[in-house]
Coordinates of C-alpha atoms and ligand atoms in Angstrom, one line a residue:
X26 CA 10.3 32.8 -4.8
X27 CA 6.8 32.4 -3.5
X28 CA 5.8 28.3 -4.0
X29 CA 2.9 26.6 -4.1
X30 CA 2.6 22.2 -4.6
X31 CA -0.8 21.1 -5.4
X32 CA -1.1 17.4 -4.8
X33 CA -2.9 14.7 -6.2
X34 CA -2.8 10.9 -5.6
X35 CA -1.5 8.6 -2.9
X36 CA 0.4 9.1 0.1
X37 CA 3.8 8.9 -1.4
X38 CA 2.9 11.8 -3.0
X39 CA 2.1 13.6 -0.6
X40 CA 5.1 12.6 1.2
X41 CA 7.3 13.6 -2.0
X42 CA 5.5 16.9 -2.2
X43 CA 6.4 17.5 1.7
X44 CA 10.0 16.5 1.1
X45 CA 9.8 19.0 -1.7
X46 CA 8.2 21.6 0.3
X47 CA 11.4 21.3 2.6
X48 CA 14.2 21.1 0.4
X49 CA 12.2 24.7 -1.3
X50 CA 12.4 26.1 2.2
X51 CA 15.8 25.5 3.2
X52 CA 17.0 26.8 -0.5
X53 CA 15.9 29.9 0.6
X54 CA 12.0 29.9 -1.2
X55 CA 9.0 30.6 1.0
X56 CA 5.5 28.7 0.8
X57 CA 2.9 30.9 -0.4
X58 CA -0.5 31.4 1.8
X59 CA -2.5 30.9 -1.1
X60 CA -2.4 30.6 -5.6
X61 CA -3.1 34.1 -5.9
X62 CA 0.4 34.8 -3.9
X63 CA 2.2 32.0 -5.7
X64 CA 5.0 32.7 -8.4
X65 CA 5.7 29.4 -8.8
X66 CA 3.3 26.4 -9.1
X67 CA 4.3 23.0 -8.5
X68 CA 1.2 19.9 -9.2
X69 CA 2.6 16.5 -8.2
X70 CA 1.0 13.9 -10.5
X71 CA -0.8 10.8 -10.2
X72 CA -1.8 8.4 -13.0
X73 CA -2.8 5.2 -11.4
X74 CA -6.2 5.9 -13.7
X75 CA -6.8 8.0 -16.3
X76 CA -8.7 10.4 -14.7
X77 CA -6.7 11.2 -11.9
X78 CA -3.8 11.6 -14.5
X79 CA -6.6 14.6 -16.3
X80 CA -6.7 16.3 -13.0
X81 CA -3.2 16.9 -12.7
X82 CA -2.6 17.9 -16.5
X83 CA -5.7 19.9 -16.0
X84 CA -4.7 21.7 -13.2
X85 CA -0.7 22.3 -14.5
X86 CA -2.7 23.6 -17.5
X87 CA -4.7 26.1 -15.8
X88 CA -1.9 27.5 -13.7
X89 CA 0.4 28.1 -16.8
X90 CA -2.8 30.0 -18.0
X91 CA -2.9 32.1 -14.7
X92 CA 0.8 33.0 -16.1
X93 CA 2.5 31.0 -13.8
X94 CA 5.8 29.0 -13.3
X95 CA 4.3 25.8 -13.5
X96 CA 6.2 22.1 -12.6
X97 CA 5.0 18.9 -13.2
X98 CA 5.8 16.5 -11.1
X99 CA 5.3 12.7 -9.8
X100 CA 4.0 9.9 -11.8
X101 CA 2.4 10.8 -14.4
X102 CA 5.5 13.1 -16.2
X103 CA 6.9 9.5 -16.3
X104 CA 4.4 7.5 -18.2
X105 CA 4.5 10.3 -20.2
X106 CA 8.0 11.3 -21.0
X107 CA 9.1 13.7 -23.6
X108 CA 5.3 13.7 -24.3
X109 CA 5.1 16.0 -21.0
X110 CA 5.6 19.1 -23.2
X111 CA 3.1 18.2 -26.1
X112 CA 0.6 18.1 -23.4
X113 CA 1.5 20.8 -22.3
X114 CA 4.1 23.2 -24.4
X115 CA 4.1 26.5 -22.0
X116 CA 5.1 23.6 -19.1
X117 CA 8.3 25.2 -17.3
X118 CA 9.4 21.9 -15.9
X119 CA 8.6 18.3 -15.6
X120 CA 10.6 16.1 -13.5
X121 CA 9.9 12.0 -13.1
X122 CA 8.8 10.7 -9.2
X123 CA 12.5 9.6 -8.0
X124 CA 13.9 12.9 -9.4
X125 CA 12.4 15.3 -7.0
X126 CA 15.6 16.3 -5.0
X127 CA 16.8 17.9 -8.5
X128 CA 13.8 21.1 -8.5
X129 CA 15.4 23.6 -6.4
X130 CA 18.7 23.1 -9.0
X131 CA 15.9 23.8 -11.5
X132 CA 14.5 27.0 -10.0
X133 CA 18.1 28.1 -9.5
X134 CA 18.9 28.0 -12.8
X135 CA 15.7 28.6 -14.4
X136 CA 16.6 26.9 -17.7
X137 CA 13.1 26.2 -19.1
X138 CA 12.2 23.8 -20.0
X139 CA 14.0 21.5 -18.2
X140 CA 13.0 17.8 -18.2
X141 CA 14.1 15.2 -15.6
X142 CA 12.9 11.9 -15.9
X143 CA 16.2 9.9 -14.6
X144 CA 15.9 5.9 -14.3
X145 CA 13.7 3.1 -12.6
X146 CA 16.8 2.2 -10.3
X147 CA 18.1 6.1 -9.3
X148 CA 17.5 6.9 -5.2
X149 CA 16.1 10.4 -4.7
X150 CA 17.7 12.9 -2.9
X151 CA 16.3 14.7 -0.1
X152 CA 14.1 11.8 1.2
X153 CA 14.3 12.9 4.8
X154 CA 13.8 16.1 4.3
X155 CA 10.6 16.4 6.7
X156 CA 11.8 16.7 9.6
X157 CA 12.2 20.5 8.9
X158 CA 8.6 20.7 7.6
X159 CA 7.1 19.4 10.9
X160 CA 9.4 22.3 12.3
X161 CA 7.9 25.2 10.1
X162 CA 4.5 23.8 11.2
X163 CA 2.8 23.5 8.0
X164 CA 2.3 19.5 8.5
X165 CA 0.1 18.2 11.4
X166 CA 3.0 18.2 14.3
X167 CA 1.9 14.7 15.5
X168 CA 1.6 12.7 12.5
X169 CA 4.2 12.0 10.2
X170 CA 4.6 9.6 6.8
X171 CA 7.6 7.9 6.1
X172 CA 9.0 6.5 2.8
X173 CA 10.7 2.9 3.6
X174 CA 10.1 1.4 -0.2
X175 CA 10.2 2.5 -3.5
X176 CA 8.7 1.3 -6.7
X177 CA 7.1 -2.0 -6.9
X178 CA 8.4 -5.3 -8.7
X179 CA 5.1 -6.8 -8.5
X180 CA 3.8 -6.5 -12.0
X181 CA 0.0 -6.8 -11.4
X182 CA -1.4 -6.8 -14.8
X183 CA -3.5 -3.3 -15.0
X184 CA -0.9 -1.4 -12.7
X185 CA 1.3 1.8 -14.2
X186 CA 3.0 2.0 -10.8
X187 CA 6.3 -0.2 -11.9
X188 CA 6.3 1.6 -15.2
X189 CA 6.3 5.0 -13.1
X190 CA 7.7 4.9 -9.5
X191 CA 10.4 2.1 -10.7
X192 CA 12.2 -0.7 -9.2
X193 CA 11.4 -1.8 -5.4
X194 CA 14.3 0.5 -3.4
X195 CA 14.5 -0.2 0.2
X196 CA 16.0 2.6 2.2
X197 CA 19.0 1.2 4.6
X198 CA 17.2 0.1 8.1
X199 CA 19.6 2.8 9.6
X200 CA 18.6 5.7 7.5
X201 CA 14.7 5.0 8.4
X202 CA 15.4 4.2 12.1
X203 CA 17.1 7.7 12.2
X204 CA 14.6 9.4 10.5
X205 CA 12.0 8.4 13.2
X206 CA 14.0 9.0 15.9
X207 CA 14.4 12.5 14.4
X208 CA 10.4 12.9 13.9
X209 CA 9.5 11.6 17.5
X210 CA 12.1 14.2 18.9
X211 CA 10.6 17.1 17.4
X212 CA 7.1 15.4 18.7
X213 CA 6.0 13.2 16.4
X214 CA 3.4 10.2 18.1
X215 CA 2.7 8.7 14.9
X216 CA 4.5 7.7 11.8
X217 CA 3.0 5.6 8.7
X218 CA 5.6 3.6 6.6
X219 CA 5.3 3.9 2.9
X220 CA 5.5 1.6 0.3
X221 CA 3.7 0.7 -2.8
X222 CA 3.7 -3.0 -1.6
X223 CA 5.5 -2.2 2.1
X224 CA 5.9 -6.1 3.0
X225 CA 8.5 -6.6 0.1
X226 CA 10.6 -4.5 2.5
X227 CA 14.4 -6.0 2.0
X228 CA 13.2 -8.5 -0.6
X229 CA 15.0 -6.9 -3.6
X230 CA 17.9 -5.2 -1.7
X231 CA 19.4 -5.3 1.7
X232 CA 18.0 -3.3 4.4
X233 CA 19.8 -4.2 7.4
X234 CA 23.6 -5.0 7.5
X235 CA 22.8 -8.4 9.1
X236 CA 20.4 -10.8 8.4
X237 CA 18.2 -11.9 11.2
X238 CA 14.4 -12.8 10.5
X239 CA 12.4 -10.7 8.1
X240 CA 13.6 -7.5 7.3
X241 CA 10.5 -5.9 7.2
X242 CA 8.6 -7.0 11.0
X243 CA 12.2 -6.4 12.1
X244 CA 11.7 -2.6 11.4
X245 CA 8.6 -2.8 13.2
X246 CA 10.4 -4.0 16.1
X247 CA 13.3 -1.9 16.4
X248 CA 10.7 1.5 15.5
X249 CA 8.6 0.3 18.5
X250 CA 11.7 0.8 20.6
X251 CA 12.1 4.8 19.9
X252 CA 11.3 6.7 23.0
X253 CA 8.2 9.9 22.6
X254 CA 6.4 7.5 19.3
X255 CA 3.2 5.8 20.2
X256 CA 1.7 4.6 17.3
X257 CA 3.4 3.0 14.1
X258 CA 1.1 2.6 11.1
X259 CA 2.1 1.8 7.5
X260 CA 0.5 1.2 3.9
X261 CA -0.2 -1.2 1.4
X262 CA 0.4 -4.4 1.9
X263 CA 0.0 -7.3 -0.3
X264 CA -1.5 -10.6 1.3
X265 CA 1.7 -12.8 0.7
X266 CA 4.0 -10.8 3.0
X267 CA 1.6 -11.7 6.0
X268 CA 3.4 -14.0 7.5
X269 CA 3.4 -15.5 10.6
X270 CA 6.2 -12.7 12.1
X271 CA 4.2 -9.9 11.2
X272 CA 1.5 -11.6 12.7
X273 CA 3.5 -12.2 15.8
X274 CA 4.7 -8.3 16.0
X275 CA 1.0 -7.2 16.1
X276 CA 0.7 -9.8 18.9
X277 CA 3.5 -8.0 20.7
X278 CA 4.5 -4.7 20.0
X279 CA 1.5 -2.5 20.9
X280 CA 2.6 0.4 19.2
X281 CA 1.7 -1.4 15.5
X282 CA -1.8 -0.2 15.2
X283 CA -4.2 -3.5 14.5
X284 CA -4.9 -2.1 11.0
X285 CA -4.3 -3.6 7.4
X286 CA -5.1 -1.7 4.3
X287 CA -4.7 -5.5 2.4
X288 CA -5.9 -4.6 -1.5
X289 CA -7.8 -7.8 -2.7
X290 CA -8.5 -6.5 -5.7
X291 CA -11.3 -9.5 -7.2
X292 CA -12.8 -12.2 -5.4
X293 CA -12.7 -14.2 -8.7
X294 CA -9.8 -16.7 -8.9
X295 CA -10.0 -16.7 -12.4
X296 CA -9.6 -12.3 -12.5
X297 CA -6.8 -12.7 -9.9
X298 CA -5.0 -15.1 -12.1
X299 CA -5.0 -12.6 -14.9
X300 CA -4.3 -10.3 -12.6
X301 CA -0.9 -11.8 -11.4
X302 CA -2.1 -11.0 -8.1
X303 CA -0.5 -14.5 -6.9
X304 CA -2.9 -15.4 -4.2
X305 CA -6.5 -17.0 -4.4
X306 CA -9.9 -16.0 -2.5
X307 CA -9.2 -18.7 -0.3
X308 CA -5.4 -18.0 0.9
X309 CA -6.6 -13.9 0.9
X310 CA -9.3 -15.4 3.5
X311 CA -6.8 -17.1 5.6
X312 CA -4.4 -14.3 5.5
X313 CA -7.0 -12.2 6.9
X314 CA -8.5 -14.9 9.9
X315 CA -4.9 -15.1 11.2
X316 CA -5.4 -11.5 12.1
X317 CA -9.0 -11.6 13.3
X318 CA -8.2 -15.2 14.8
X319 CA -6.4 -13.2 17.5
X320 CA -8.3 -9.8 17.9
X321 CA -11.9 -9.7 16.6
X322 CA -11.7 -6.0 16.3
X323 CA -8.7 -6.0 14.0
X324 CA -10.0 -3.7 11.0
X325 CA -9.2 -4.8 7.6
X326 CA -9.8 -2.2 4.7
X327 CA -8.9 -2.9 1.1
X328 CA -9.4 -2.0 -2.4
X329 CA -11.8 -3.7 -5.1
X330 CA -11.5 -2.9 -9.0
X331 CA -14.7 -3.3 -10.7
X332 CA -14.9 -4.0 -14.7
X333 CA -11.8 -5.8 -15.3
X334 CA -11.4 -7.0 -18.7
X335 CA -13.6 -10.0 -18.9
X336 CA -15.0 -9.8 -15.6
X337 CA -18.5 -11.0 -16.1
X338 CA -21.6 -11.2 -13.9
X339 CA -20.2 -14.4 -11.9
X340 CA -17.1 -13.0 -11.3
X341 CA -18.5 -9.8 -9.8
X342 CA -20.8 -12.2 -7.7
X343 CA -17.6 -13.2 -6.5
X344 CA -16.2 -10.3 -5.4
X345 CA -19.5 -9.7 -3.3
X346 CA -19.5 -12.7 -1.5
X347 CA -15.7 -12.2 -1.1
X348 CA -16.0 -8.6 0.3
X349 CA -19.2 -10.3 2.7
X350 CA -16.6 -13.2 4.0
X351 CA -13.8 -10.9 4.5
X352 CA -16.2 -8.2 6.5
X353 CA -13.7 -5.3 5.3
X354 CA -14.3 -2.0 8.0
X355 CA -13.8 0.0 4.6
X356 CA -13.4 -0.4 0.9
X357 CA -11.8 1.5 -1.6
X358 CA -13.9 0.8 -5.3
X359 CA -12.2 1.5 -8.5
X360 CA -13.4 1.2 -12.1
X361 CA -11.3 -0.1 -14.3
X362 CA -9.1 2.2 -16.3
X363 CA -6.8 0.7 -18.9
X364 CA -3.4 2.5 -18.9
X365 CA -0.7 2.5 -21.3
X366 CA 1.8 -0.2 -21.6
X367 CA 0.6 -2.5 -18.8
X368 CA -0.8 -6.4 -19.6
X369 CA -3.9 -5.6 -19.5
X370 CA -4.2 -3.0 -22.1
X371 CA -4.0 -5.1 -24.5
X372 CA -7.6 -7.1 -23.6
X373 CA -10.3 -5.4 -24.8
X374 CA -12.2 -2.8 -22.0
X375 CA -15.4 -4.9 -23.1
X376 CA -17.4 -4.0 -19.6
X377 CA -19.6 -0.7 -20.3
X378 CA -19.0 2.2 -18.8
X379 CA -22.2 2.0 -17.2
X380 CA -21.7 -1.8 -16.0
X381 CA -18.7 -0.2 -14.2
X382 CA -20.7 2.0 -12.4
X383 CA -23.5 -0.1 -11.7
X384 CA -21.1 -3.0 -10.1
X385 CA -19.5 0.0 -8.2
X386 CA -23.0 1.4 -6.6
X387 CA -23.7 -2.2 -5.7
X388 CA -20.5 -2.7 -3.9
X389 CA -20.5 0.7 -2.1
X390 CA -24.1 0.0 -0.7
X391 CA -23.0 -3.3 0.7
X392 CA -19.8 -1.7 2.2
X393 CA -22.3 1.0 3.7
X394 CA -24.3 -1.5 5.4
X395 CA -21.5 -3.8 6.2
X396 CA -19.6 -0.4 7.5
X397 CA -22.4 0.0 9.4
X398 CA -23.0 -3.2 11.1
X399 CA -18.9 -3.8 12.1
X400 CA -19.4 0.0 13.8
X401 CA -22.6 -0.8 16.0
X402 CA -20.8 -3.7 17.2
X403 CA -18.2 -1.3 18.8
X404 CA -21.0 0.6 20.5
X405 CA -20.5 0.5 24.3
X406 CA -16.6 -0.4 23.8
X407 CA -13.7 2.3 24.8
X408 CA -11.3 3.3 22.7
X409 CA -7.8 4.5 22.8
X410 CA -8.1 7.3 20.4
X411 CA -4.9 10.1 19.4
X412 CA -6.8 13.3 19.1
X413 CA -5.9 14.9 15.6
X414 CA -8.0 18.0 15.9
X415 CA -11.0 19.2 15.3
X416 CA -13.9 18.0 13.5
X417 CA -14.3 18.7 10.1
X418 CA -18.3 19.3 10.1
X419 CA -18.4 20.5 13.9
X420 CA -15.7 22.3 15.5
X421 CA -16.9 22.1 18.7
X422 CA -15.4 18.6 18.3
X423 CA -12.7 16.6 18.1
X424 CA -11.5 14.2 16.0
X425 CA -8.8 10.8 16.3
X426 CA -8.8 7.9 15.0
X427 CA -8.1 4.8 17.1
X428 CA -5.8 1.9 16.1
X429 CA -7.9 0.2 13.8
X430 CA -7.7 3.7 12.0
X431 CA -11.2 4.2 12.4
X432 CA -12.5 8.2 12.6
X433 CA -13.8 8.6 16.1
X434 CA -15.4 12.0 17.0
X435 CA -16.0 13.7 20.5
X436 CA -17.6 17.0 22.0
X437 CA -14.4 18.8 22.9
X438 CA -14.2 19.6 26.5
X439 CA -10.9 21.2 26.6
X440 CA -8.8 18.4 28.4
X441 CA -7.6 17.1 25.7
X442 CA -4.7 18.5 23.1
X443 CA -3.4 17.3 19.8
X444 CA -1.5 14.1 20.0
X445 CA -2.9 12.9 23.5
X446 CA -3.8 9.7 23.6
X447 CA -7.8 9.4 25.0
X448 CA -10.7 6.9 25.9
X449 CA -13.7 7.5 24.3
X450 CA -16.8 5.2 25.1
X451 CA -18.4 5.0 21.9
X452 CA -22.4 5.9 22.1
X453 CA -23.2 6.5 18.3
X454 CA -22.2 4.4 14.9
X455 CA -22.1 5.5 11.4
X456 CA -20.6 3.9 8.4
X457 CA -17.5 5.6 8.6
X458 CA -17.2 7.2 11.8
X459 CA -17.9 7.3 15.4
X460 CA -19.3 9.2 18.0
X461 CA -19.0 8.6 21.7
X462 CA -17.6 11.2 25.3
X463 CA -14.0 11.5 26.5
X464 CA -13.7 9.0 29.5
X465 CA -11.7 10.4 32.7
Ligands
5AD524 N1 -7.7 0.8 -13.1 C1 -8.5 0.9 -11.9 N2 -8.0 0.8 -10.7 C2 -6.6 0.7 -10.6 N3 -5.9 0.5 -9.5 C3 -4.6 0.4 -9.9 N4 -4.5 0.3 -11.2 C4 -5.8 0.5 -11.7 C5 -6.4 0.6 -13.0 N5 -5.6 0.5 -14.1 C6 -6.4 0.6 -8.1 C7 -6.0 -0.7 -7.3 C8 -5.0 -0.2 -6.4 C9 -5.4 1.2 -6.2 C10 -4.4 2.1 -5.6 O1 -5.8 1.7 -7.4 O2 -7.2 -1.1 -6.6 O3 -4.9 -0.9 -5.2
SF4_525 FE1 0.2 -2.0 -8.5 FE2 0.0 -2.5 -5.9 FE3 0.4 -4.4 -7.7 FE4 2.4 -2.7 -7.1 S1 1.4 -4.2 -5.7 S2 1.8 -3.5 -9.1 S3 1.2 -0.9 -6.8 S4 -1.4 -3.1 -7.5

């Protein structure tokens, strides 16, 4: 059958709907060029807010319209259960984020409709499964994610994510280490490692055989050995796994890129007490100098959620001043959405809608500006950049990003291909991007 997967949310989703796309492929299904082509639609959920989790319903809703086979998938068929089909009664299939390896048994048998929701400690099937997607070609050939972690035991107070993506799972060290060997033989420069909270890597179970050091730097180390990869990223971390070994494997194994997405969350003590964030402004701050102690240019990007129950002026005052201190090179602004079953549901939503968006406007104008300042200082500098493509806006160009994981864009003068490694002297600044001319 002809297949389509729409995806919304994170990169684990997308990284599930890739795995999916394989596992369809090799049962014998072909991906279609386009909806209009597509027998069977496939829309893998997100429902971190409540919006994103309307999108997805919306969407699956509109395609059983359009007449259809239509799958949920991902995280939100799990915070909503058997619920799935009252949503949504013409749904074909639903099936829960750690239950993905089970949908070409389900368009084999085409029992509709079929729920599979499984349990918060089952390990999917078919996880490295993309190594035959960056074969077919329909994933950038040079850039790869990988899943190490799954779920999160962390129990932050407004986060569905436990609830939905289960118990932390680290994959064996093995299974991951053969996994990017596997990637960087079929070309593959860079890999990001995945994990809702990626530094709890071989906290909850094992991951290596032995134990020597922390399991998670360890990875890093033994990844930086594999022959053909030049870049190792990975995503999100939480400020209490950086420690003085990851510190140290920036420090010496070039191939980790000197980039943290480091979620912060509030700059208020008090809201990151409720929270259960574990960590105050002034140990986030520390966490962060160790990084910038050693390489200025490190960039440090993180999430902010604005409107948090209780969170009043001061607080938010906070959070601006934090944000100030810390110098983030980007910033990621939510506004608070209270979501079924977590802690914080049960405190009233008592900041306005449009307080939310106000205290969002304010924070995105100061990352602008901020974004702004951190990129001029770069002007004049050279940086090693791994050409992706071409531009978005401007074709003529190309566009990388360089360690730091900042967007840097280039007139293309045909020496370079996709996955080379280039200097570009950077002439031009922007808030999120730069500009600047291939160096030979
Ligand atoms: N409301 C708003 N933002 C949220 N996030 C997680 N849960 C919520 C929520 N209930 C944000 C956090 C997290 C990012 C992925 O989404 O900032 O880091
Ligand atoms: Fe949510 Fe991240 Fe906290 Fe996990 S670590 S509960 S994903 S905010």
């Amino acid at each position: 059958m002809k297949f389509l997967i729409h995806t919304y949310g994170c990169q684990m989703n997308v990284r599930d709907s890739e795995a999916v796309e394989a596992l369809l492929i090799a049962a014998g299904h072909e991906k279609a060029a386009e909806e209009n082509d597509a027998e069977v639609v496939i829309i893998n959920s997100c429902t971190v807010r409540q919006k994103a989790e309307e999108k997805a319903v919306g969407k699956a809703g509109n395609m059983i319209a359009a007449g259809k086979i239509v799958g949920l998938m991902g995280c939100a068929v799990k915070r909503m259960g058997k619920d799935t089909f009252k949503r949504l009664p013409k749904l074909h299939f639903a099936v829960a984020p750690r239950m993905f390896g089970t949908i070409p048994k389900i368009l084999a048998e085409k029992k509709f409709p079929c729920l599979e929701l499984g349990d918060d400690g089952v390990v999917p099937t078919g996880m490295d499964a993309h190594p035959d997607i960056t074969r077919n070609g329909t994933f950038a050939a040079v850039q790869s994610y990988v899943t190490v972690l799954l779920g999160c035991d962390n129990r932050c107070s407004y986060c569905i994510v436990p609830d939905v993506r289960g118990h932390e799972y680290s994959r064996p060290a093995k299974e991951v280490i053969a996994e990017v060997e596997c990637l960087a033989k079929r070309g593959v420069k860079e890999v990001c490692l995945l994990g809702q909270s990626v530094l709890r890597y071989g906290i909850r179970n094992k991951a290596w055989d032995d134990e020597k050091g922390e399991a998670f730097p360890r990875l890093l180390r033994e990844l930086s050995k594999i022959e053909g990869l030049e870049r190792i990223r990975f995503t999100s971390a939480h400020p209490k796994g950086c420690t003085g070994e990851l510190v140290d494997v920036y420090k010496t194994c070039p191939k980790v890129c000197r980039h943290l997405h480091l979620p912060v969350q509030s700059g208020s003590d008090r809201v990151l007490k409720e929270m259960g964030r574990h960590y105050t402004r002034a140990e986030y701050l520390a966490a962060i100098k160790k990084l910038r102690d050693f390489d200025p240019e490190f960039a440090i990007t993180t999430d902010v959620i604005v409107g948090y129950p209780g969170e009043t002026a001061q607080d938010f005052e906070e959070t601006r001043t934090l944000m100030e201190e810390a110098g983030f090179d980007n910033a990621f602004v939510f506004k608070y959405s209270p979501r079924p079953g977590t802690r914080s549901a049960a405190l009233e939503d008592d900041v306005t809608k449009e307080e939310k968006e106000r205290r969002d406007q304010v924070l995105l104008a100061d990352q602008e500006a901020r974004g702004q300042k951190r990129n001029d200082a770069l002007i004049g500098t050279t940086r090693e950049v791994m050409v992706e493509g071409p531009s978005k806006r401007n074709k003529s160009r190309l566009s990388g990003r360089d360690s730091g994981n900042r967007i840097v864009v280039w007139e293309d003068d045909g020496t370079a291909k996709i996955g080379d490694i280039v200097k570009i002297l950077i002439s031009e600044a922007h808030p999120q991007i730069l500009i600047g001319e291939i160096v030979k």
